[in-house]
Structures are given as C-alpha cells and as structure tokens.
C-alpha cells in the first residue's frame, strides 16, 4: 500500500509543475516590482541609497574635535 | 535634531578587516598556484612527480576549496566586516567572536590543505571535507552569524542598506546548504557515508554545489559591489529600486537552478526541466544587476582610466554579465548536451571566479589597503600592469577552454554515415585539445603573476602607511520609535529579523519542492531487482576510488544519446546508483565514462593501466597509481562499513556483516590468483590495487544479468 504522502508526492511528476512554478514566480516578480515602484517609496529610497556614502567624514564632522 | 545627549562614541574594529585581507591575499596565491599545478598536470602528466598527494584527483578538490572558501571566503569576510560596521555605524558586536571566526575559519582551511592531499575526501564537489571539518565549518559559521546579526541589532542606523540584505541571505542560505548536504554517518575519524544515495545524493549535492556558486560567489559579492562601487566613485548606485528587484528575484530563482548540472542524467525529467527553466529566468535579474553596476559608472568613465580599482570593478561587472549570460545558455538542454563533461564548463566557472570574484576582490583591496593604512597606493603603474596581465591571462584561459570544450564535445558526438563513432578512441579526443591545454597553462600563469603583482603592491602600500585604530566616531543611538508612521514595507525593509525570515522562506520553498520528493517518495526511482549491493571488497575499492578523486576526471553516468550508447553502452538508470554513497556521477570527462567499465577489459589490463597507463594506452594523460600496489587494503574496518551501510538501508545480511573481512579476503585471493600469469605474487592480495580492480570490474555489470521477476 502506498502511503498517502507518497501518492501525493508521486504526482510531482507532472508537466504542469514547471508552468505552475513559472506563474507563481512571475506573480511574485510583479509584486516585488509593484512594491518598489510605489510612489511613496521614493523619498525613502533616496535616503537609503546615500548610506554607503555617509561614513567617517560625515560622522567626524558631527562630533568635531573628538577625532584626532 | 539630535541632541548631544543622544550621541554615542565608538570606534571601528579594522584590525579584523586587515587580518582577513592578508588571509585573502595568502590563500588567493595558494589557490591559484595549486590551480596552475593541476593545469600543468593535464599538459604534462609527469607534473605530479609520481607523488600520491600531488595527483590531480587529490589536488583538484584542494584547488576548488581554496579558491572558493579560502580566497573568496576571506575576501568576503574582510568586506563584510568593513562595510557592515560602516553601514551600521557601530563596532562589530564582539571582538572575541570576530577573532574566533578568523582563526577558526583559517584553521579549517589549513586542515583542508593537509587532509585533502592525504586523500580524506567525501568526493562531493566543493563539499569534499570530511565530517569533523564539516562540524567545524558549521560552528564557525554560527559564530559569524551571531557576530553579524548582533552587530545589526546594535546598529545606529535605522535603515538597512541593500548590501546588508545580500549578506543576510548569504549567511542563512550557506548555513542551510552546508548542513543539509553534509548529513553523513561517520565510519571512522576521517571517513563517512552520506545519508543520501545515488540520484538523491546527486540532487542534494548539486542543489548545494550550484548554490555555493550563488550564495558564496554571487550574493556576497553583489553586496560588496553595491557598497564599494558607490564608495569608489562617490555617488549612489544607479537605481536602488532595481537593486531590490535584483535581490528578491535572485534569491528566489537561484535556489532552484541546481539540477542544470544533471541534465540528461537519470534524475527525473521534471526536476531537470525545473532546473533549466529557473536557470533561464536567472538571466534577467543577473543582467539587471550588471546594468545597475555599469550605469552607476555613467559620467565617471574618465576616472576609470586613472583608477586601477575602478578598472577592476568594470572588469568584474563585465565578467559577471558574461558569466550570467553563459550560465543560462549552458542550462538549455541541447547546449548542455554538447557542453556538459567538457572544458566549456571549466571556462565558464573561471569566467566567474577569475573575472568576477578575483576582479571584484582586487578592486576592493586596491581601494581598502590605502584607506586602512592611511596612505596612497604604492604604485598605480604596477596596479595597471596587474590589470592588463590579469585580463590577458583570463582571456587566454577562457578562450582556450571554450575551444577545447567545443572541439572535444563535437569529436565525442561525431558519428559517420555507417553509424560508427568517428573517434572511437577516447584518447584521440584528448590529444586534439592538448595545444589548448598548454595555452591554458600560459593564461593561468599570467593570472597568477598578476596576483603576485598585487600582493607586492599591497605589501608595499601597507609598509609605507600607518595604522591608526584610535579614531573615535560618534553617532546618535538608534531611536526605535523614530518613524511611528512608517508604512508597512518600509518597516519590513528596516527589520533585519523579519526580513531574514522572509529570505529563509524564499530559499526553502524551492529547496523543499525540489528535494523532498526524492527523499520521501517511493516512486522516485524505479527499482530493479538485479541491482545488488557491493561486495565488501568492492566497497573497499570504491572507497579508494573516492579517496583518490577519480571523479575529477571520470564520470559514471551515461546520457541517453547515440554517441554515448556507441561509446559506453546503454544509458545509466536511476536504479543503478541506489547503493552509491556518495554518488560518483562526476562532472568532467578528462577520461572516459566508467559507468559500464566492468568486464570491458581483463583484470590484468587494469593492473597494468593503474601501474602505468601509458603501457596500455600510449597517449594517455592519466596519472600513475603506483602506490595502490604497495598500500594495503583496510580490511578490518569493513565490518563497520557494512554496518553503517546497513543502518542506512543497504540490505546486507547479518552473516555478510559478520564475515565481511573473510568474504573480502576470499574475493581478493581469487582475483590475485587470476593474475598469476601476469607474474603477480599471491602476496599482492591485500594491496589496494586488488580492491580497486574488484570495484572497477563490478561497474555496470548488474544489468547484464537476466531480469528476474
């Protein structure tokens, strides 16, 4: 007797699998694009993208003479 | 807005960064040197000097492990430790953990550099290290993870820059990959059998192997690119939005692509198709990333001419684009049919590891050394010379192997009008590409020289500079409630732990759907009652095959194609490898496939061939294996080996287990007696060569038996 689990799993051998997964991921892709393109995210991203550029110098300037 | 009361003072731990940088330089040179040695061995088989620990099969794993985990590993850690502290405006969480990470990781590498040449290997590509080292890797990775995540937790910058996302996904995915692929049962201190067998082992291994490329050689490097590229040219990344799309699509897709290493094998078709489809889709995000990188340079191209670090960045990003175009191409089944098992794949991986990884690390180091030593680069001229030497070397290397791969692939394929192989002699196809192997050695030498130039340049830079770890910085403490009205998605992007869970889900979905059926389903493999477990002596021989790394030159998987049927016999079936722990399908045919080598030649042929391949095949480039004639087969552990196998489900009877040693010795005596005519003394019966012959002569013979039932 095949267990239920293996009966279900043997169904993975189906041609619709790749198609299903393709659609699933296309859907996810569209969601991610929609997510980042939302209007109100612009100010946020404008801020975040500057993060790598504001290191040492800028912080130094904040605390002035504490640096040597 | 911030009152002074909120300001906190701190300093960066740059000592650990410098340590990782030196380790990167050291191991990079070692990895390339070992690579050059094994490349020379394909040009001149004598280049191993007849020493067992210098043979191709043992050094090739050392080369790949050193390149991936030692060279790029230390490079990643250097970049991660440097950039994470800056992006989080904090010191690393724990100096102790940082040190433990550094020394632990590098001790494991030293152990690898000793054990791999000695032949302690699991024979799974890039996962060759034996179980005690596997445990060590796991522990050190956990140390790294704790140190990294705690640093994130104590950050003074609310927003999490995209580079950190790439680091997070790297840390969690590598942990999952390493642990799942390394589940094995020890037989002795330095040997183990994987819990997976045959097709299952192949699937898990290449899920791991491909994602080692994805999450060790790609995602952390993209993180580095997204941090260091803006820094080097002092402007933000071209499109931050694109980098987010790049991130999510990449980690969602990559995890599925592993089976493209197993096209046309006995892996079920649906899994192969999945691997191919996802690999094709990967092309889009990868190119998105490349374009994002290149467009960041817009308007700054004039600086590329002056700044060698930028030159290397451009080189790296270009090679990233090339490799991620080539990868999906190679995943198309009909292209794979030609390219698989050939040097085209070796050309492809070197485009990635040399062009992309060495390129980006060179850029990072040329930028970081002057920074961390408070000086300027010792010689820009030398760095430019390094750049051109490296580029010429890489191009020679890659083009030579493209040509070699396609040439050899076409020669294997060629069938004449009469339906016969045009090149029935395998070694003929090897001879044809020898000139290209020589060019590869030249290319590789140039790349190594370029690396040594950088090494010298950076040592000199460090010597003329000074270290100043006393710098103190200040930043306001992070206010948890700074943005009470932030939208949901902004919160997600700022919450590393929630984010980590999402990324984990992303990689687990693909992994589970692809791998679970092979482990849980009874129907995954069509059983064949003719397939029987190996005899104890054959198992001993198989373990020697594993130890010697024969899989680095020989496949054991015949694809369903006319030329392969003519050359090697019927296509391999999934049922044939159900007792193979580890599976030995291989990935490269420097020599012919061995899946059906059993009974093709008499025992004495193998005896002579292993002693001196050129005595039977004059043009052979296979190494000599003289030590198999003096080293003794380990009989005593056979009982234990069979017991472990039985615990994993291999149907050995209790009688076989108890009498394992006697059964093995009897079979060895029989084989040795049969070799008497060749002047073989009965004293040879406990030498490894006899066990090896027993194993080779068994391969593929089960299906010659009548079908029962």
XYZ file of C-alpha atoms in Angstrom, chain A residues 12-40:
29
model
C 5.054 15.838 -8.685
C 5.910 14.088 -11.879
C 3.545 16.334 -13.777
C 4.023 18.568 -16.744
C 2.107 21.397 -15.072
C 4.732 21.697 -12.370
C 7.102 23.984 -14.238
C 4.237 26.025 -15.631
C 2.712 26.469 -12.202
C 6.006 27.479 -10.727
C 6.664 29.832 -13.596
C 3.353 31.578 -12.973
C 3.957 31.653 -9.251
C 7.257 33.360 -9.692
C 6.036 35.688 -12.342
C 3.395 36.740 -9.846
C 5.995 37.252 -7.178
C 8.135 39.206 -9.556
C 5.275 41.519 -10.436
C 4.587 42.032 -6.734
C 8.166 42.966 -5.996
C 8.224 45.415 -8.888
C 4.943 46.930 -7.753
C 6.338 47.125 -4.223
C 9.427 49.102 -5.083
C 7.708 51.326 -7.631
C 5.115 52.649 -5.187
C 5.237 56.391 -5.216
C 5.747 56.945 -1.515
